[in-house]
Coordinates of C-alpha atoms in Angstrom, one line a residue:
M1 CA -24.4 34.4 60.8
K2 CA -27.0 33.1 59.0
R3 CA -26.2 29.2 59.1
K4 CA -26.3 29.7 63.1
G5 CA -29.8 30.8 63.1
I6 CA -30.8 28.0 61.5
I7 CA -29.0 25.9 63.7
L8 CA -30.5 28.0 66.4
F9 CA -34.2 27.7 65.3
L10 CA -33.8 23.6 65.0
I11 CA -32.3 23.1 67.9
V12 CA -34.2 25.3 70.2
N13 CA -37.2 23.2 69.1
L14 CA -35.7 20.1 70.0
F15 CA -35.0 21.2 73.4
I16 CA -38.4 22.6 73.9
F17 CA -40.5 19.3 72.5
S18 CA -38.1 16.4 73.6
E19 CA -36.1 15.6 76.4
T20 CA -32.6 16.8 76.6
E21 CA -29.8 14.2 77.3
S22 CA -29.6 15.2 80.8
Q23 CA -33.1 15.0 81.6
R24 CA -33.1 11.5 79.8
N25 CA -30.5 10.3 82.0
I26 CA -32.2 11.4 84.8
N27 CA -35.5 9.7 84.0
Q28 CA -33.8 6.5 83.1
T29 CA -31.9 6.4 86.2
Q30 CA -34.7 7.0 88.3
K31 CA -36.9 4.2 86.3
I32 CA -34.2 1.4 87.0
E33 CA -34.2 2.4 90.4
E34 CA -38.0 2.3 91.0
Q35 CA -38.1 -0.9 89.1
E36 CA -35.5 -2.7 91.6
K37 CA -37.4 -1.0 94.8
Q38 CA -40.8 -2.3 93.1
R39 CA -39.3 -5.9 92.7
I40 CA -37.8 -6.3 96.1
E41 CA -40.9 -4.4 98.0
Q42 CA -43.0 -6.7 96.3
E43 CA -41.5 -10.0 97.3
R44 CA -41.3 -8.4 100.8
V45 CA -44.9 -7.3 101.1
L46 CA -46.1 -10.4 100.3
K47 CA -44.1 -12.7 102.1
E48 CA -45.3 -10.4 105.4
I49 CA -48.9 -10.6 104.3
E50 CA -48.6 -14.4 104.1
E51 CA -47.0 -14.9 107.7
K52 CA -49.6 -12.0 109.2
K53 CA -52.7 -14.1 107.8
K54 CA -51.0 -17.4 109.4
E55 CA -50.8 -15.4 112.6
L56 CA -54.2 -13.9 112.8
D57 CA -55.7 -17.4 111.7
N58 CA -53.7 -19.0 114.6
S59 CA -54.9 -16.5 117.1
K60 CA -58.7 -17.3 116.4
L61 CA -61.0 -19.5 118.6
D62 CA -62.4 -22.6 117.5
L63 CA -66.1 -23.0 118.4
P64 CA -67.2 -25.4 120.6
Q65 CA -68.9 -28.5 118.8
V66 CA -70.8 -29.9 122.2
E67 CA -74.7 -29.2 122.6
D68 CA -76.3 -27.6 124.9
T69 CA -77.7 -30.1 127.8
G70 CA -78.7 -27.1 130.4
P71 CA -81.3 -24.6 130.2
K72 CA -82.1 -22.4 127.2
F73 CA -83.8 -19.0 127.3
L74 CA -85.5 -16.7 125.1
I75 CA -83.3 -13.8 124.0
N76 CA -84.9 -11.2 122.4
H77 CA -82.0 -8.6 122.5
I78 CA -78.8 -8.6 122.7
R79 CA -76.8 -5.6 123.6
L80 CA -73.0 -5.2 122.9
E81 CA -71.2 -2.8 125.0
D82 CA -68.2 -1.4 122.8
D83 CA -67.3 2.0 124.2
E84 CA -63.8 1.8 122.1
K85 CA -66.0 1.6 118.7
L86 CA -63.6 -1.8 117.6
L87 CA -66.9 -3.1 115.8
T88 CA -68.9 -0.9 113.0
K89 CA -72.8 -0.6 114.0
G90 CA -73.4 -2.9 110.7
E91 CA -70.7 -5.5 112.0
E92 CA -72.4 -5.8 115.0
K93 CA -75.8 -6.1 113.9
N94 CA -74.8 -8.8 111.5
L95 CA -73.2 -10.8 114.5
V96 CA -75.9 -10.6 117.0
S97 CA -79.2 -10.5 114.4
K98 CA -78.8 -14.5 114.0
Y99 CA -78.9 -14.7 117.8
E100 CA -82.1 -12.8 118.5
G101 CA -85.2 -14.1 119.0
K102 CA -84.1 -17.7 119.7
E103 CA -83.5 -19.8 122.6
L104 CA -80.0 -19.7 123.7
G105 CA -78.3 -22.1 126.1
S106 CA -74.5 -22.0 127.4
S107 CA -73.0 -22.9 124.4
D108 CA -75.0 -20.6 121.9
V109 CA -73.6 -18.0 123.8
T110 CA -70.2 -19.3 123.7
K111 CA -70.4 -19.5 120.3
L112 CA -71.7 -16.0 119.9
I113 CA -68.7 -14.7 121.7
I114 CA -66.1 -16.3 119.9
E115 CA -67.8 -15.2 116.9
I116 CA -67.6 -11.8 118.1
T117 CA -63.8 -12.3 119.5
N118 CA -63.2 -13.4 116.1
K119 CA -64.2 -10.5 114.4
I120 CA -62.3 -8.2 116.5
I121 CA -58.8 -10.5 116.0
S122 CA -59.9 -10.2 112.3
K123 CA -59.9 -6.3 112.2
G124 CA -56.2 -6.1 114.7
Y125 CA -57.5 -6.2 118.1
I126 CA -55.7 -9.2 119.1
T127 CA -55.5 -8.7 123.1
S128 CA -59.3 -7.4 123.5
A129 CA -61.6 -9.7 124.6
V130 CA -65.5 -10.2 124.7
T131 CA -67.2 -11.2 128.0
I132 CA -70.8 -11.6 129.6
S133 CA -71.8 -8.5 131.7
E134 CA -72.3 -9.2 135.3
N135 CA -75.2 -7.1 135.3
N136 CA -77.1 -10.1 133.5
D137 CA -80.6 -11.7 133.8
L138 CA -81.4 -13.6 131.1
K139 CA -85.2 -14.2 132.1
T140 CA -85.7 -10.6 131.0
G141 CA -84.9 -11.8 127.4
V142 CA -81.7 -9.4 126.9
L143 CA -78.4 -10.7 126.8
K144 CA -75.6 -8.0 127.7
L145 CA -72.0 -8.4 126.3
I146 CA -69.2 -6.3 126.7
I147 CA -65.7 -5.9 124.4
I148 CA -63.1 -5.4 127.2
P149 CA -60.6 -3.5 124.8
G150 CA -56.7 -4.6 125.4
V151 CA -54.9 -1.3 125.7
I152 CA -50.6 -0.6 125.6
E153 CA -49.0 -0.2 128.6
K154 CA -45.7 0.8 127.2
V155 CA -43.2 0.2 124.3
E156 CA -39.9 -1.2 125.0
I157 CA -37.6 -1.4 122.1
N158 CA -33.9 -3.0 122.3
E159 CA -32.2 -1.9 126.1
E160 CA -34.6 1.0 126.6
K161 CA -31.8 3.8 126.2
F162 CA -32.4 7.0 125.3
N163 CA -31.7 6.5 121.3
D164 CA -34.4 3.6 122.0
K165 CA -36.7 6.1 123.0
Y166 CA -35.8 8.6 120.3
K167 CA -36.6 6.1 117.9
E168 CA -39.9 5.0 119.5
F169 CA -41.2 8.4 119.3
F170 CA -40.7 8.5 115.0
T171 CA -41.9 5.0 114.6
F172 CA -44.4 3.8 116.7
S173 CA -47.9 5.3 115.7
T174 CA -49.5 3.5 118.6
N175 CA -48.4 4.6 122.2
K176 CA -49.1 3.9 125.9
G177 CA -52.8 3.8 126.8
K178 CA -54.0 3.0 123.7
V179 CA -56.1 0.1 122.4
L180 CA -53.5 -2.3 120.6
N181 CA -54.0 -3.0 117.0
V182 CA -52.0 -5.3 115.3
R183 CA -52.0 -2.9 112.1
D184 CA -50.8 -0.1 113.9
L185 CA -47.9 -2.4 114.8
D186 CA -47.5 -3.6 111.4
T187 CA -47.0 -0.2 110.4
S188 CA -44.2 0.3 112.8
T189 CA -42.9 -2.9 111.8
E190 CA -42.7 -1.6 108.4
N191 CA -40.5 1.5 109.8
F192 CA -38.2 -0.8 110.9
T193 CA -37.6 -3.2 108.2
S194 CA -38.0 -0.9 105.2
I195 CA -34.3 -0.1 105.5
R196 CA -31.3 -2.6 104.1
S197 CA -29.7 -2.8 107.4
S198 CA -32.5 -3.6 109.6
G199 CA -32.2 -7.3 109.9
G200 CA -35.8 -7.3 110.5
A201 CA -37.6 -6.3 113.5
N202 CA -38.5 -9.3 116.2
M203 CA -41.7 -8.2 118.2
E204 CA -43.3 -9.6 121.5
I205 CA -47.0 -8.8 122.9
A206 CA -46.2 -9.8 126.8
A207 CA -48.9 -9.1 129.5
G208 CA -48.6 -5.8 131.3
K209 CA -48.8 -5.3 135.1
E210 CA -52.3 -4.3 135.1
I211 CA -55.3 -6.3 134.0
N212 CA -56.2 -6.1 130.1
T213 CA -52.9 -4.2 129.3
S214 CA -49.8 -5.3 127.4
V215 CA -46.3 -4.6 126.9
I216 CA -45.3 -4.3 123.2
K217 CA -41.1 -5.3 123.3
M218 CA -39.6 -4.8 119.9
T219 CA -36.0 -6.0 118.9
N220 CA -34.1 -4.6 116.3
I221 CA -30.2 -4.8 115.9
M222 CA -28.8 -3.0 112.9
K223 CA -25.8 -3.9 111.3
D224 CA -23.8 -3.4 108.1
R225 CA -25.4 0.1 108.3
V226 CA -22.9 1.3 105.4
E227 CA -22.8 0.5 102.0
I228 CA -19.9 1.8 99.5
S229 CA -20.6 0.8 96.2
F230 CA -18.8 0.6 93.0
K231 CA -20.9 0.7 89.8
G232 CA -21.1 0.7 86.2
N233 CA -23.5 0.4 83.4
N234 CA -23.6 0.8 79.4
H235 CA -26.6 2.5 79.1
G236 CA -25.3 5.7 77.3
Q237 CA -26.7 6.0 73.8
S238 CA -23.9 6.7 71.6
S239 CA -20.3 6.5 71.7
Q240 CA -20.3 10.3 71.2
S241 CA -22.3 10.9 74.4
G242 CA -20.4 7.8 76.4
V243 CA -21.8 4.2 76.1
W244 CA -19.9 3.1 79.3
R245 CA -20.9 4.6 82.7
Y246 CA -19.1 4.3 86.2
G247 CA -19.4 5.6 89.3
L248 CA -19.6 5.8 93.3
G249 CA -22.4 5.0 95.6
L250 CA -23.1 5.5 99.2
Q251 CA -25.9 4.3 101.6
I252 CA -26.2 5.0 105.0
D253 CA -29.0 3.4 107.0
S254 CA -30.4 5.3 110.0
P255 CA -27.9 7.8 110.3
F256 CA -29.8 10.0 112.7
G257 CA -30.9 6.9 114.5
I258 CA -34.6 7.0 113.6
N259 CA -34.7 4.3 110.7
D260 CA -33.9 6.7 108.3
S261 CA -31.8 6.6 104.8
L262 CA -29.4 8.7 103.4
I263 CA -28.4 7.8 99.7
L264 CA -25.9 9.8 97.5
S265 CA -24.9 8.8 93.8
Y266 CA -22.8 9.7 91.1
M267 CA -22.0 8.7 87.7
T268 CA -19.7 9.7 84.7
V269 CA -18.0 9.2 81.7
N270 CA -14.4 9.2 80.2
R271 CA -14.6 12.7 79.1
R272 CA -13.0 14.3 76.1
E273 CA -11.7 17.8 76.3
E274 CA -10.5 19.2 73.0
D275 CA -8.8 22.5 71.7
R276 CA -11.4 25.1 70.8
S277 CA -8.7 27.9 71.0
W278 CA -9.2 28.6 67.0
K279 CA -12.8 29.3 68.1
K280 CA -13.8 33.3 68.2
K281 CA -16.5 35.4 69.8
E282 CA -18.1 37.7 67.4
S283 CA -17.0 40.4 69.4
E284 CA -13.2 39.4 68.5
L285 CA -13.8 39.6 64.6
K286 CA -11.9 42.3 62.6
P287 CA -14.1 44.3 60.2
G288 CA -14.3 41.6 57.0
E289 CA -13.2 38.4 58.9
V290 CA -15.1 35.3 58.6
M291 CA -16.0 33.1 61.6
P292 CA -13.3 30.4 61.5
I293 CA -15.0 26.9 61.2
G294 CA -11.5 25.2 62.5
P295 CA -8.2 25.4 63.1
P296 CA -6.0 27.2 60.2
S297 CA -5.1 23.9 59.0
Y298 CA -8.3 22.6 58.6
I299 CA -9.8 21.9 55.1
P300 CA -13.6 20.7 54.8
G301 CA -13.9 16.9 53.3
V302 CA -9.8 16.3 53.3
S303 CA -8.8 17.2 57.0
E304 CA -9.9 14.6 59.5
Q305 CA -13.2 15.0 61.1
L306 CA -13.1 18.0 64.2
P307 CA -13.2 16.0 67.3
Y308 CA -16.2 16.3 69.6
K309 CA -16.4 16.9 73.2
R310 CA -18.1 14.3 75.9
R311 CA -19.1 15.0 79.3
T312 CA -21.6 13.5 81.5
D313 CA -22.1 14.0 85.1
L314 CA -25.0 12.7 87.1
V315 CA -25.3 13.5 91.0
D316 CA -28.6 11.8 93.0
I317 CA -29.0 12.4 96.5
S318 CA -32.2 11.2 98.5
Y319 CA -32.9 11.0 102.1
T320 CA -36.1 9.4 103.7
F321 CA -37.5 9.3 107.4
P322 CA -40.7 7.7 108.8
F323 CA -42.7 9.3 111.3
R324 CA -45.4 6.9 112.7
T325 CA -47.9 6.7 109.6
Y326 CA -45.9 8.9 107.5
R327 CA -43.2 8.7 105.4
F328 CA -41.3 11.8 104.5
N329 CA -38.8 12.1 101.5
F330 CA -36.1 14.3 99.9
S331 CA -34.3 14.0 96.7
A332 CA -31.6 16.3 94.4
N333 CA -30.8 15.4 91.2
T334 CA -28.1 17.1 89.0
S335 CA -27.5 16.0 85.2
L336 CA -25.0 17.4 83.1
N337 CA -24.0 16.9 79.8
E338 CA -21.5 18.5 77.2
G339 CA -21.4 17.7 73.1
T340 CA -20.9 18.6 69.7
L341 CA -23.0 19.4 66.9
Y342 CA -21.8 19.2 63.4
A343 CA -23.0 21.5 61.2
F344 CA -21.7 23.7 58.0
N345 CA -18.5 22.1 57.7
T346 CA -17.8 22.9 61.4
V347 CA -18.6 21.8 65.2
F348 CA -20.8 23.4 67.3
D349 CA -20.3 22.6 71.1
T350 CA -23.7 22.2 73.5
L351 CA -24.4 21.8 77.0
N352 CA -27.3 21.1 79.1
A353 CA -28.3 20.7 82.5
T354 CA -31.2 19.7 84.5
R355 CA -31.4 20.2 88.3
Q356 CA -34.3 18.9 90.3
L357 CA -35.3 18.9 93.7
K358 CA -38.4 17.2 95.1
F359 CA -40.0 16.9 98.5
G360 CA -42.6 14.4 99.1
V361 CA -44.6 12.9 101.8
D362 CA -46.7 9.4 102.1
K363 CA -49.6 9.0 104.6
I364 CA -50.9 5.5 105.3
L365 CA -54.9 5.9 105.8
Y366 CA -56.0 2.7 105.9
R367 CA -54.7 -1.0 106.6
D368 CA -55.6 -4.5 107.3
Q369 CA -54.4 -8.1 107.2
K370 CA -54.0 -7.9 103.3
N371 CA -55.1 -4.3 102.1
K372 CA -53.5 -0.7 102.4
I373 CA -54.1 2.5 101.3
V374 CA -51.3 5.5 100.9
L375 CA -52.1 9.0 100.2
D376 CA -49.0 10.6 98.4
L377 CA -48.4 14.5 98.0
G378 CA -45.3 16.2 96.7
I379 CA -43.8 19.1 95.1
T380 CA -41.0 19.0 92.5
R381 CA -38.7 22.0 90.7
K382 CA -37.1 21.6 87.5
R383 CA -34.8 23.6 86.2
T384 CA -33.4 22.9 82.5
E385 CA -30.6 24.8 80.6
S386 CA -29.3 24.2 77.3
Y387 CA -26.7 26.5 75.7
L388 CA -25.1 26.4 72.1
E389 CA -21.7 27.9 72.6
E390 CA -22.3 31.0 74.3
T391 CA -25.7 31.1 73.1
T392 CA -28.9 30.1 75.7
L393 CA -31.3 28.2 73.7
S394 CA -33.5 27.2 76.7
D395 CA -33.8 28.3 80.3
R396 CA -36.7 27.6 82.2
T397 CA -38.0 26.6 85.6
L398 CA -40.9 24.1 86.2
S399 CA -42.7 23.5 89.8
I400 CA -44.8 20.8 89.5
G401 CA -47.2 19.8 92.3
N402 CA -48.8 16.0 92.7
I403 CA -51.2 14.2 94.7
G404 CA -52.2 10.5 94.5
L405 CA -53.5 7.5 96.1
S406 CA -52.0 3.9 95.8
Y407 CA -53.9 0.7 96.8
S408 CA -52.0 -2.6 97.4
T409 CA -53.7 -5.9 98.1
S410 CA -53.2 -9.9 98.3
I411 CA -55.2 -11.6 95.5
F412 CA -55.3 -15.0 94.1
K413 CA -51.8 -15.6 95.9
G414 CA -50.2 -12.5 94.6
L415 CA -49.7 -8.6 95.6
L416 CA -51.5 -6.3 93.2
S417 CA -50.9 -2.9 93.5
A418 CA -52.9 0.3 91.9
S419 CA -52.1 4.2 91.8
I420 CA -53.6 7.2 90.3
G421 CA -52.2 10.6 90.4
Y422 CA -52.9 14.1 89.5
Q423 CA -50.2 16.9 88.3
R424 CA -50.5 20.5 88.1
G425 CA -47.9 22.8 87.2
T426 CA -47.6 25.8 89.5
K427 CA -46.1 29.1 89.9
L428 CA -44.0 28.2 92.8
W429 CA -40.4 28.5 93.5
S430 CA -40.0 31.4 90.5
A431 CA -41.6 29.2 88.0
E432 CA -42.1 29.9 84.4
R433 CA -45.4 31.4 83.9
D434 CA -48.0 31.1 81.0
G435 CA -48.8 33.8 79.3
I436 CA -52.1 34.8 77.9
Y437 CA -51.1 35.0 74.5
K438 CA -49.4 31.2 74.7
L439 CA -50.9 29.1 71.8
R440 CA -52.3 26.0 72.6
E441 CA -49.9 24.2 70.2
N442 CA -47.2 25.6 72.8
P443 CA -46.0 23.9 75.5
K444 CA -47.6 24.6 78.9
A445 CA -45.9 25.5 82.2
Q446 CA -49.0 25.4 84.4
F447 CA -50.2 22.3 82.7
D448 CA -52.8 19.5 83.8
K449 CA -52.0 15.9 84.0
Y450 CA -53.0 12.7 85.0
V451 CA -51.1 9.9 85.9
G452 CA -51.5 5.8 86.9
N453 CA -49.7 2.8 87.2
L454 CA -50.9 -1.1 87.9
S455 CA -48.6 -4.0 88.8
Y456 CA -49.0 -7.5 89.7
Y457 CA -46.4 -10.0 91.3
K458 CA -47.2 -13.3 91.7
P459 CA -45.2 -16.3 92.5
I460 CA -46.3 -19.3 90.4
V461 CA -44.1 -22.6 91.8
K462 CA -41.3 -22.0 93.8
G463 CA -38.8 -19.8 92.1
L464 CA -40.8 -19.0 89.0
A465 CA -42.8 -15.7 89.1
F466 CA -45.1 -13.4 87.1
R467 CA -44.2 -9.4 86.7
F468 CA -46.8 -7.0 85.2
N469 CA -46.6 -3.7 84.7
T470 CA -48.5 -0.9 83.4
S471 CA -48.2 3.0 83.7
F472 CA -50.2 5.8 81.7
S473 CA -50.1 9.5 81.5
R474 CA -53.0 11.7 80.1
T475 CA -53.1 15.3 79.4
N476 CA -54.8 17.6 77.0
D477 CA -52.0 20.1 77.2
V478 CA -49.2 20.2 75.3
L479 CA -46.1 19.5 77.4
Y480 CA -42.1 20.4 77.5
G481 CA -39.9 17.2 76.8
S482 CA -39.2 16.8 80.4
E483 CA -42.9 16.3 81.5
K484 CA -43.7 14.0 78.8
Q485 CA -43.7 10.2 79.6
S486 CA -40.6 8.3 77.8
M487 CA -39.9 4.7 77.0
G488 CA -37.6 2.2 75.4
G489 CA -34.1 0.9 76.4
P490 CA -32.9 -0.5 79.6
G491 CA -35.7 -0.6 82.7
S492 CA -38.2 -0.2 79.7
I493 CA -39.1 -1.8 76.4
G494 CA -36.4 -3.5 74.9
G495 CA -34.2 -3.1 71.9
Y496 CA -34.9 0.9 71.9
N497 CA -32.3 2.8 73.9
T498 CA -31.0 4.6 70.8
S499 CA -34.3 5.4 69.8
S500 CA -37.2 6.0 72.5
L501 CA -40.5 7.8 72.4
S502 CA -42.1 10.2 74.6
G503 CA -45.0 11.8 74.2
D504 CA -48.0 14.2 75.9
N505 CA -50.4 11.2 76.4
A506 CA -48.9 7.7 77.0
I507 CA -49.2 3.9 78.0
E508 CA -46.2 1.3 78.3
T509 CA -46.9 -2.2 79.4
T510 CA -44.3 -5.0 80.3
A511 CA -44.8 -8.5 81.3
E512 CA -42.1 -10.6 82.5
I513 CA -41.5 -14.2 83.9
S514 CA -38.3 -15.1 86.1
Y515 CA -37.1 -18.1 87.7
T516 CA -35.0 -17.4 90.9
I517 CA -31.8 -20.2 91.4
P518 CA -30.5 -19.7 95.1
L519 CA -27.1 -20.2 95.9
N520 CA -27.2 -20.6 99.2
E521 CA -24.7 -18.0 100.6
W522 CA -23.7 -17.0 97.2
G523 CA -26.6 -15.0 96.4
Q524 CA -29.2 -15.9 93.8
L525 CA -29.2 -16.1 90.0
I526 CA -32.4 -14.8 88.0
P527 CA -33.1 -15.8 84.2
Y528 CA -35.6 -13.3 82.9
L529 CA -37.9 -13.1 80.2
S530 CA -40.0 -9.6 79.0
Y531 CA -42.1 -8.2 76.8
G532 CA -43.4 -4.7 76.7
Y533 CA -45.4 -2.3 74.6
G534 CA -45.6 1.4 74.5
A535 CA -47.8 3.5 72.7
I536 CA -47.9 7.8 72.5
K537 CA -49.8 10.7 71.3
N538 CA -48.8 14.5 71.5
N539 CA -51.6 16.7 71.4
Y540 CA -52.0 19.3 68.5
D541 CA -49.5 17.5 66.3
N542 CA -50.9 15.7 63.2
S543 CA -47.3 14.9 61.7
R544 CA -45.9 11.7 61.4
Y545 CA -44.2 12.2 64.8
G546 CA -47.6 13.1 66.6
H547 CA -48.1 9.6 67.5
G548 CA -46.0 6.2 67.5
Y549 CA -45.7 3.0 69.1
M550 CA -43.1 0.2 69.7
T551 CA -43.0 -3.2 71.1
G552 CA -40.0 -5.4 72.1
I553 CA -38.4 -8.1 74.0
T554 CA -35.6 -8.2 76.6
T555 CA -34.5 -11.6 77.9
G556 CA -31.5 -11.7 80.6
L557 CA -29.9 -12.6 83.5
R558 CA -30.0 -11.1 87.1
Y559 CA -27.6 -12.1 89.9
S560 CA -27.1 -10.6 93.5
S561 CA -25.7 -11.2 96.3
K562 CA -24.4 -9.1 99.6
Y563 CA -21.5 -7.8 97.8
F564 CA -22.1 -7.9 94.1
N565 CA -24.8 -7.3 91.4
F566 CA -24.9 -7.4 87.7
D567 CA -27.9 -7.7 85.3
L568 CA -26.9 -8.8 81.6
G569 CA -29.6 -8.5 79.1
Y570 CA -30.4 -8.6 75.6
G571 CA -33.1 -6.0 73.5
H572 CA -34.5 -6.6 70.7
P573 CA -37.3 -4.7 68.8
D574 CA -40.6 -6.5 67.9
S575 CA -42.6 -3.7 65.8
Y576 CA -42.3 -0.1 65.9
S577 CA -43.8 3.2 64.2
D578 CA -42.1 3.6 60.2
Y579 CA -40.1 6.8 61.8
I580 CA -38.4 4.9 64.4
Q581 CA -34.7 3.4 63.4
P582 CA -33.7 1.0 66.2
K583 CA -30.6 -1.0 66.2
D584 CA -31.4 -5.2 65.3
H585 CA -30.6 -5.7 69.0
E586 CA -28.8 -4.0 71.8
L587 CA -27.1 -5.5 74.8
Y588 CA -27.5 -4.0 78.3
F589 CA -24.9 -4.6 81.2
S590 CA -24.9 -3.2 84.7
S591 CA -23.0 -3.8 88.0
S592 CA -21.9 -3.0 91.5
F593 CA -19.6 -4.4 93.6
K594 CA -20.5 -3.5 97.4
I595 CA -18.2 -3.0 100.3
I596 CA -20.7 -3.2 103.6
F597 CA -19.8 -2.1 106.9

């Protein structure tokens, strides 16, 4: 019993302060998926920004170059009637002040009208106009102008059937009778194009029946809404836990007809179910009988090593749907791992499981031609269980609320994105509660943590692109292993899949350069090279493991097409803390074969 007590003490501390295998599986999978989504989103957003800029530039009016030959009038004051407040007071002053106190002719007034018109166009009001008030007498020294807002008469989607009206309610933030702003239309267009099968959205703004009104005509024909994928990778850490994983994926676009998305995924490994009939419970032992360490014929040091168990199951479900300027999301993840621990000439079977539920909502607070600000709110419930044989090592539930702001803009012909967030461990959903006697060195359930991310994507020349990404976390508390920021391996710093780092405070930075080789209808081939740096620090830990760093290189080849994708990478550790023992090199492979209909 003494040996089991020692093992329990060591393993309990291991599972509390570090990631369990089940939690690492979830974190790694989510990280790789988020990176792939980020790559696709960066390319899509930058392309849309460039297209919208061209459209707005083409909508602006050219200033007349003809000199005035007619009469001029001294204009001391310019009144701009703007009932819908399309311009701010500061914008209005900047536009009219340079014309006040001067003698103006017809061409000068035309220039002023064009400047005001171009300003409201640049703000997205592309169907609004500026004109001279009918009640105008320039001899009084006052020039009266009016901004006539262009409003939406109606929205038409496809054939205007019931399901089209239903979709309009969810996707359009600007409706009948409201001032038309192309930025609101950009949000609506994004609601259509954010799913894989949208095939794009063609929008036409036509003249309405009433004066100064417009009809928005949207055409969005979805095709290939269902995708079934057969996928696999070698992202497991060891042969004992299973290096090769394989599974199925299912993605259904717009299952409820509102441009929503449902994604399901299941991954597993080749299981090993070993005979443990020789094991006995303590209650089954006879007086004086010793707990068996193996089958009757097993002799430590002579017989073959006792076989190990292996099981890994990963299940992911996510559902998202838009509602005008909001996007709601729900996800559920389960990771189950069975393994074997060798100690004291025998084996102990382990089981750890992680279950996560997450609800979140994003709200677009502001957007213009190239800038976008989004508020995100969410709450996550995590339950982590760890067992050694029939003994419970840990069983905890955490509830984490988060609030954050993200900002994206086009700069230097690239896309810059930044986000900052705050996370707080709550007491909701039967979460663990910190007792008043918990020491500062103990992990907290009600913790405070700040997280952030900065990324930049820039196409350099045709096909060649540069990507930079850095993420950090900061806290004064000691965190459970599931809440620490981890790094190393596929989707992170290359060369450390078997020896990752995690810490209460951490920073990770990667830079990648890639070149896209188009293969026409066969898809595209993308060779890439990335370099990463990461560092961690654990609070109130003065041991050599309390802080650490790693740098590594990943080079590889991605291929993507409609029906088949793969990513083959080579990871090599560069420099690292002395207690980390990575392999000299690692090979990463993932692929998916898709059936689409």
